[in-house]
Amino acid sequence: MSVPTLVTGVARTAPSAVSEAYARVAEVFPSLSVRELGAGERVPHGDGWVAASRLAEGGADLETFLAWDEAQVLRDYGQQARPDVIAGFGLHRYAWPACLLITLPWFLLRRVPRLPVSDVTFQRTLGRMAVRVDSFACLPDDPAATMPGARVVADEEALRAEVRDAVAAHLQPVLDGFRPRMRRGPRALWGMATDEIVEGLWYLAHLLGEEQRAMTELEQLLPGTTEPYVDSAAFRELTGPNGESLPTRDRASCCMFYTLRPADTCVTCPRTCDADRISRLGATTTG
């Protein structure tokens, strides 16, 4: 699925071991801002803010959250979408930035925050997230290893395991909350989670000028054998009409956008043939 549509917000931060990474998000992708909550600072509420824990409950707050997607589809496409499609859109629009809260500090700083659903709040229309970072994993030679809340792990593979575990711990209850509306089993939902991890970091790394490194590290993070995740990062390379390299991947899940526009598939959708990918990626590169 495409990058979620968000609106620029302004972050106020309480510095932590991962603050630098969150600041970089706002610099290269100003449609998303992350505010770190200090000790004792109240979680934002009202005015469109929703706690991840409330989405995980699957109740009235989730209904309100998905009503935004339903109204957006009706406004933009002039038709109603199936309830399971709406739920998929809503899950994507939360999970895409939520995964970045964990993967970007790992990619930029080699630090992996633990963020239970109780510590993340989202304002989707303004593109704001509020988080409370109490603990993080890091490598032995990291200067942050002596900071409060630091958990030192042995090596890079152990740190990758921390990324996988931290994302899974955050997303599992959220997936449980969305699942009754999704009409998909656990494997399909974890396929979506796999795609959110890969495509979110891939996109941000492109903006940071580090796309190739991100692709290499995502392949190591998700080699295809790490449950509950489904499939590997699944990158591959196509060749453009002038011999240029056009990186792509095959999604592990389907965003179901084809139910609204059958001819308009995502460039990484398994339904999109390589000829169409080359045409579309080549046009983007030229542009």
Short mmCIF file of C-alpha atoms in Angstrom, two decimals:
data_model
loop_
_atom_site.label_atom_id
_atom_site.label_comp_id
_atom_site.label_asym_id
_atom_site.label_seq_id
_atom_site.Cartn_x
_atom_site.Cartn_y
_atom_site.Cartn_z
CA MET A 1 0.00 0.00 0.00
CA SER A 2 1.11 3.57 -0.48
CA VAL A 3 2.51 5.81 2.23
CA PRO A 4 -0.28 6.89 4.62
CA THR A 5 -1.55 10.43 4.05
CA LEU A 6 -0.72 12.53 7.11
CA VAL A 7 -0.57 16.24 7.85
CA THR A 8 2.43 18.07 9.30
CA GLY A 9 2.57 18.27 13.08
CA VAL A 10 4.94 19.86 15.56
CA ALA A 11 6.83 17.69 18.04
CA ARG A 12 7.82 18.54 21.57
CA THR A 13 10.35 16.09 22.92
CA ALA A 14 11.81 14.97 26.20
CA PRO A 15 15.28 13.75 25.12
CA SER A 16 15.94 10.02 25.37
CA ALA A 17 18.36 7.57 23.82
CA VAL A 18 16.24 7.52 20.64
CA SER A 19 15.30 11.20 20.37
CA GLU A 20 17.79 11.82 17.58
CA ALA A 21 16.11 9.22 15.37
CA TYR A 22 12.67 10.70 15.97
CA ALA A 23 14.00 14.15 15.10
CA ARG A 24 15.28 12.78 11.80
CA VAL A 25 11.77 11.58 10.97
CA ALA A 26 10.44 15.12 11.21
CA GLU A 27 13.32 16.46 9.11
CA VAL A 28 12.90 14.16 6.12
CA PHE A 29 9.20 13.31 6.45
CA PRO A 30 7.48 16.30 8.10
CA SER A 31 4.07 14.66 7.72
CA LEU A 32 4.93 12.58 10.80
CA SER A 33 6.18 13.91 14.11
CA VAL A 34 6.98 12.07 17.32
CA ARG A 35 6.62 13.65 20.74
CA GLU A 36 8.34 11.95 23.64
CA LEU A 37 6.58 12.18 26.98
CA GLY A 38 8.60 12.98 30.05
CA ALA A 39 8.27 11.36 33.45
CA GLY A 40 4.83 12.08 34.84
CA GLU A 41 3.68 13.87 31.69
CA ARG A 42 0.10 13.11 30.79
CA VAL A 43 -0.75 11.19 27.65
CA PRO A 44 -2.57 13.43 25.13
CA HIS A 45 -6.28 12.75 24.79
CA GLY A 46 -9.25 14.22 22.96
CA ASP A 47 -8.98 16.17 19.70
CA GLY A 48 -8.50 13.03 17.64
CA TRP A 49 -5.87 11.34 19.82
CA VAL A 50 -6.32 7.61 20.31
CA ALA A 51 -4.24 5.32 22.49
CA ALA A 52 -2.88 2.18 20.84
CA SER A 53 -4.23 0.26 23.82
CA ARG A 54 -7.73 1.44 22.93
CA LEU A 55 -7.35 0.25 19.35
CA ALA A 56 -6.25 -3.09 20.75
CA GLU A 57 -9.46 -3.33 22.74
CA GLY A 58 -11.44 -3.32 19.51
CA GLY A 59 -14.29 -1.24 20.94
CA ALA A 60 -15.77 2.21 20.40
CA ASP A 61 -12.42 3.94 19.89
CA LEU A 62 -11.57 1.57 17.07
CA GLU A 63 -14.98 2.19 15.51
CA THR A 64 -14.32 5.93 15.58
CA PHE A 65 -10.84 5.39 14.17
CA LEU A 66 -12.18 3.37 11.23
CA ALA A 67 -15.00 5.84 10.57
CA TRP A 68 -12.29 8.20 9.28
CA ASP A 69 -11.22 5.63 6.68
CA GLU A 70 -14.80 4.95 5.68
CA ALA A 71 -15.48 8.65 5.15
CA GLN A 72 -12.21 9.12 3.24
CA VAL A 73 -13.00 6.27 0.83
CA LEU A 74 -16.50 7.57 0.20
CA ARG A 75 -15.20 11.10 -0.37
CA ASP A 76 -12.28 10.16 -2.63
CA TYR A 77 -13.75 7.24 -4.56
CA GLY A 78 -17.48 7.85 -4.43
CA GLN A 79 -18.32 4.39 -3.15
CA GLN A 80 -18.54 2.36 0.02
CA ALA A 81 -15.76 -0.10 0.75
CA ARG A 82 -16.32 -3.45 2.39
CA PRO A 83 -15.90 -3.36 6.19
CA ASP A 84 -12.88 -5.68 6.04
CA VAL A 85 -11.22 -3.42 3.45
CA ILE A 86 -11.81 -0.38 5.66
CA ALA A 87 -10.29 -2.23 8.61
CA GLY A 88 -7.24 -3.08 6.49
CA PHE A 89 -6.78 0.55 5.49
CA GLY A 90 -7.05 1.65 9.13
CA LEU A 91 -4.58 -0.96 10.32
CA HIS A 92 -2.08 0.10 7.66
CA ARG A 93 -2.37 3.74 8.61
CA TYR A 94 -1.55 2.93 12.22
CA ALA A 95 1.02 0.15 11.78
CA TRP A 96 3.15 1.94 9.16
CA PRO A 97 4.24 4.78 11.49
CA ALA A 98 4.11 2.59 14.61
CA CYS A 99 6.74 0.24 13.18
CA LEU A 100 8.99 3.21 12.43
CA LEU A 101 9.02 4.09 16.13
CA ILE A 102 11.10 0.95 16.61
CA THR A 103 12.84 0.32 13.29
CA LEU A 104 14.21 3.81 12.67
CA PRO A 105 16.12 4.11 15.97
CA TRP A 106 17.58 0.67 15.23
CA PHE A 107 18.58 1.68 11.71
CA LEU A 108 20.07 5.06 12.62
CA LEU A 109 21.36 4.58 16.18
CA ARG A 110 21.47 0.84 16.82
CA ARG A 111 19.01 1.33 19.69
CA VAL A 112 15.71 -0.53 19.96
CA PRO A 113 12.99 0.95 22.19
CA ARG A 114 10.37 -1.23 23.83
CA LEU A 115 6.98 0.37 23.30
CA PRO A 116 3.98 -1.50 24.69
CA VAL A 117 0.59 -0.33 23.43
CA SER A 118 0.10 1.53 26.71
CA ASP A 119 2.98 3.86 25.78
CA VAL A 120 1.91 4.98 22.28
CA THR A 121 -0.83 7.44 21.31
CA PHE A 122 -1.70 8.47 17.76
CA GLN A 123 -3.29 11.55 16.17
CA ARG A 124 -3.82 10.38 12.60
CA THR A 125 -5.16 13.54 10.95
CA LEU A 126 -2.21 15.63 12.17
CA GLY A 127 0.37 12.88 11.74
CA ARG A 128 1.48 12.99 15.37
CA MET A 129 2.53 10.24 17.73
CA ALA A 130 3.22 10.53 21.44
CA VAL A 131 5.45 7.89 23.04
CA ARG A 132 6.99 7.11 26.40
CA VAL A 133 10.39 5.45 26.09
CA ASP A 134 11.33 3.72 29.34
CA SER A 135 13.69 1.04 28.06
CA PHE A 136 15.76 0.20 25.01
CA ALA A 137 18.25 -2.39 23.81
CA CYS A 138 21.70 -1.46 22.52
CA LEU A 139 25.13 -2.90 21.75
CA PRO A 140 27.97 -3.15 24.32
CA ASP A 141 30.04 -0.35 22.76
CA ASP A 142 27.14 2.11 22.59
CA PRO A 143 27.72 5.20 24.78
CA ALA A 144 24.06 4.93 25.77
CA ALA A 145 24.69 1.55 27.40
CA THR A 146 25.02 3.23 30.80
CA MET A 147 21.80 5.22 30.51
CA PRO A 148 18.78 4.34 32.66
CA GLY A 149 16.62 1.75 30.94
CA ALA A 150 19.41 0.41 28.72
CA ARG A 151 19.58 -3.33 28.09
CA VAL A 152 22.83 -4.42 26.51
CA VAL A 153 22.71 -7.29 24.00
CA ALA A 154 25.63 -9.27 22.65
CA ASP A 155 25.79 -8.43 18.96
CA GLU A 156 24.00 -7.29 15.80
CA GLU A 157 21.94 -10.47 15.45
CA ALA A 158 20.78 -10.16 19.04
CA LEU A 159 19.80 -6.57 18.31
CA ARG A 160 17.85 -7.67 15.24
CA ALA A 161 16.02 -10.15 17.46
CA GLU A 162 15.15 -7.23 19.75
CA VAL A 163 13.64 -5.35 16.79
CA ARG A 164 11.51 -8.34 15.81
CA ASP A 165 10.40 -8.93 19.39
CA ALA A 166 9.65 -5.26 20.10
CA VAL A 167 7.53 -4.87 16.96
CA ALA A 168 5.70 -8.14 17.60
CA ALA A 169 5.00 -7.20 21.24
CA HIS A 170 3.52 -3.89 20.12
CA LEU A 171 1.53 -5.14 17.14
CA GLN A 172 0.14 -8.40 18.54
CA PRO A 173 -2.59 -6.75 20.67
CA VAL A 174 -3.35 -4.27 17.89
CA LEU A 175 -3.78 -7.10 15.38
CA ASP A 176 -6.05 -8.86 17.88
CA GLY A 177 -8.19 -5.74 18.10
CA PHE A 178 -8.53 -5.39 14.34
CA ARG A 179 -8.84 -9.08 13.52
CA PRO A 180 -12.64 -9.53 13.97
CA ARG A 181 -13.18 -6.81 11.34
CA MET A 182 -10.49 -8.02 8.95
CA ARG A 183 -11.79 -11.48 7.96
CA ARG A 184 -8.18 -12.66 7.82
CA GLY A 185 -6.30 -15.27 9.80
CA PRO A 186 -3.11 -14.79 11.82
CA ARG A 187 -0.80 -15.56 8.89
CA ALA A 188 -2.40 -12.89 6.68
CA LEU A 189 -2.26 -10.34 9.50
CA TRP A 190 1.41 -11.04 10.18
CA GLY A 191 2.00 -10.77 6.45
CA MET A 192 0.66 -7.23 6.74
CA ALA A 193 2.96 -6.59 9.70
CA THR A 194 5.92 -7.83 7.69
CA ASP A 195 5.06 -5.42 4.89
CA GLU A 196 4.67 -2.47 7.27
CA ILE A 197 8.13 -3.09 8.75
CA VAL A 198 9.79 -3.34 5.36
CA GLU A 199 8.02 -0.64 3.40
CA GLY A 200 8.06 1.96 6.16
CA LEU A 201 11.81 1.77 6.76
CA TRP A 202 12.55 1.37 3.04
CA TYR A 203 10.67 4.59 2.31
CA LEU A 204 12.27 6.60 5.12
CA ALA A 205 15.73 5.32 4.21
CA HIS A 206 15.18 6.48 0.64
CA LEU A 207 14.46 9.97 1.97
CA LEU A 208 17.60 9.74 4.11
CA GLY A 209 19.71 8.73 1.12
CA GLU A 210 20.39 5.28 2.58
CA GLU A 211 18.05 3.08 0.57
CA GLN A 212 20.58 0.40 -0.33
CA ARG A 213 21.77 -0.02 3.25
CA ALA A 214 18.17 -0.30 4.42
CA MET A 215 17.45 -3.01 1.86
CA THR A 216 20.49 -4.99 2.98
CA GLU A 217 19.64 -4.66 6.66
CA LEU A 218 15.96 -5.46 6.15
CA GLU A 219 16.95 -8.66 4.38
CA GLN A 220 18.99 -9.58 7.45
CA LEU A 221 16.18 -8.54 9.80
CA LEU A 222 13.54 -10.58 7.95
CA PRO A 223 15.23 -13.51 6.20
CA GLY A 224 11.95 -15.43 5.94
CA THR A 225 12.42 -17.75 8.90
CA THR A 226 11.48 -15.47 11.80
CA GLU A 227 8.02 -16.21 13.14
CA PRO A 228 5.49 -14.71 13.55
CA TYR A 229 6.56 -12.72 10.49
CA VAL A 230 5.66 -14.06 7.07
CA ASP A 231 8.13 -14.32 4.23
CA SER A 232 11.35 -12.36 3.83
CA ALA A 233 11.92 -8.70 2.97
CA ALA A 234 11.53 -10.01 -0.62
CA PHE A 235 13.58 -7.39 -2.42
CA ARG A 236 14.57 -7.99 -6.02
CA GLU A 237 15.95 -5.94 -8.86
CA LEU A 238 14.43 -5.14 -12.24
CA THR A 239 16.23 -3.58 -15.17
CA GLY A 240 14.85 -0.41 -16.73
CA PRO A 241 14.76 0.38 -20.46
CA ASN A 242 18.15 2.12 -20.26
CA GLY A 243 19.78 -0.58 -18.19
CA GLU A 244 19.15 1.18 -14.89
CA SER A 245 18.53 -0.79 -11.70
CA LEU A 246 14.98 -0.58 -10.40
CA PRO A 247 14.62 -2.09 -6.90
CA THR A 248 11.26 -3.60 -6.03
CA ARG A 249 9.79 -6.22 -3.72
CA ASP A 250 6.79 -8.51 -3.53
CA ARG A 251 4.40 -7.83 -0.70
CA ALA A 252 3.51 -10.67 1.66
CA SER A 253 -0.06 -9.36 1.94
CA CYS A 254 -2.67 -7.55 -0.12
CA CYS A 255 -3.98 -4.14 0.90
CA MET A 256 -7.27 -4.84 -0.96
CA PHE A 257 -7.20 -1.51 -2.79
CA TYR A 258 -8.07 -3.41 -5.96
CA THR A 259 -11.61 -3.79 -4.56
CA LEU A 260 -12.01 -0.05 -5.17
CA ARG A 261 -9.86 0.37 -8.28
CA PRO A 262 -9.12 -3.02 -9.90
CA ALA A 263 -6.70 -1.54 -12.44
CA ASP A 264 -4.77 0.56 -9.91
CA THR A 265 -2.54 -1.81 -7.93
CA CYS A 266 0.42 -0.98 -5.71
CA VAL A 267 3.78 -1.20 -7.46
CA THR A 268 4.86 -3.90 -4.97
CA CYS A 269 1.61 -5.87 -5.23
CA PRO A 270 1.99 -9.46 -6.46
CA ARG A 271 -0.82 -8.58 -8.90
CA THR A 272 1.43 -6.01 -10.61
CA CYS A 273 3.45 -7.62 -13.39
CA ASP A 274 7.11 -6.76 -13.93
CA ALA A 275 6.41 -4.87 -17.16
CA ASP A 276 4.06 -2.51 -15.31
CA ARG A 277 6.54 -2.16 -12.47
CA ILE A 278 9.32 -1.21 -14.87
CA SER A 279 7.09 1.36 -16.56
CA ARG A 280 6.00 2.93 -13.30
CA LEU A 281 9.35 2.79 -11.51
CA GLY A 282 11.13 4.09 -14.61
CA ALA A 283 8.76 7.05 -14.80
CA THR A 284 9.38 7.81 -11.12
CA THR A 285 13.14 7.65 -11.59
CA THR A 286 12.99 9.92 -14.63
CA GLY A 287 10.75 12.36 -12.82
#
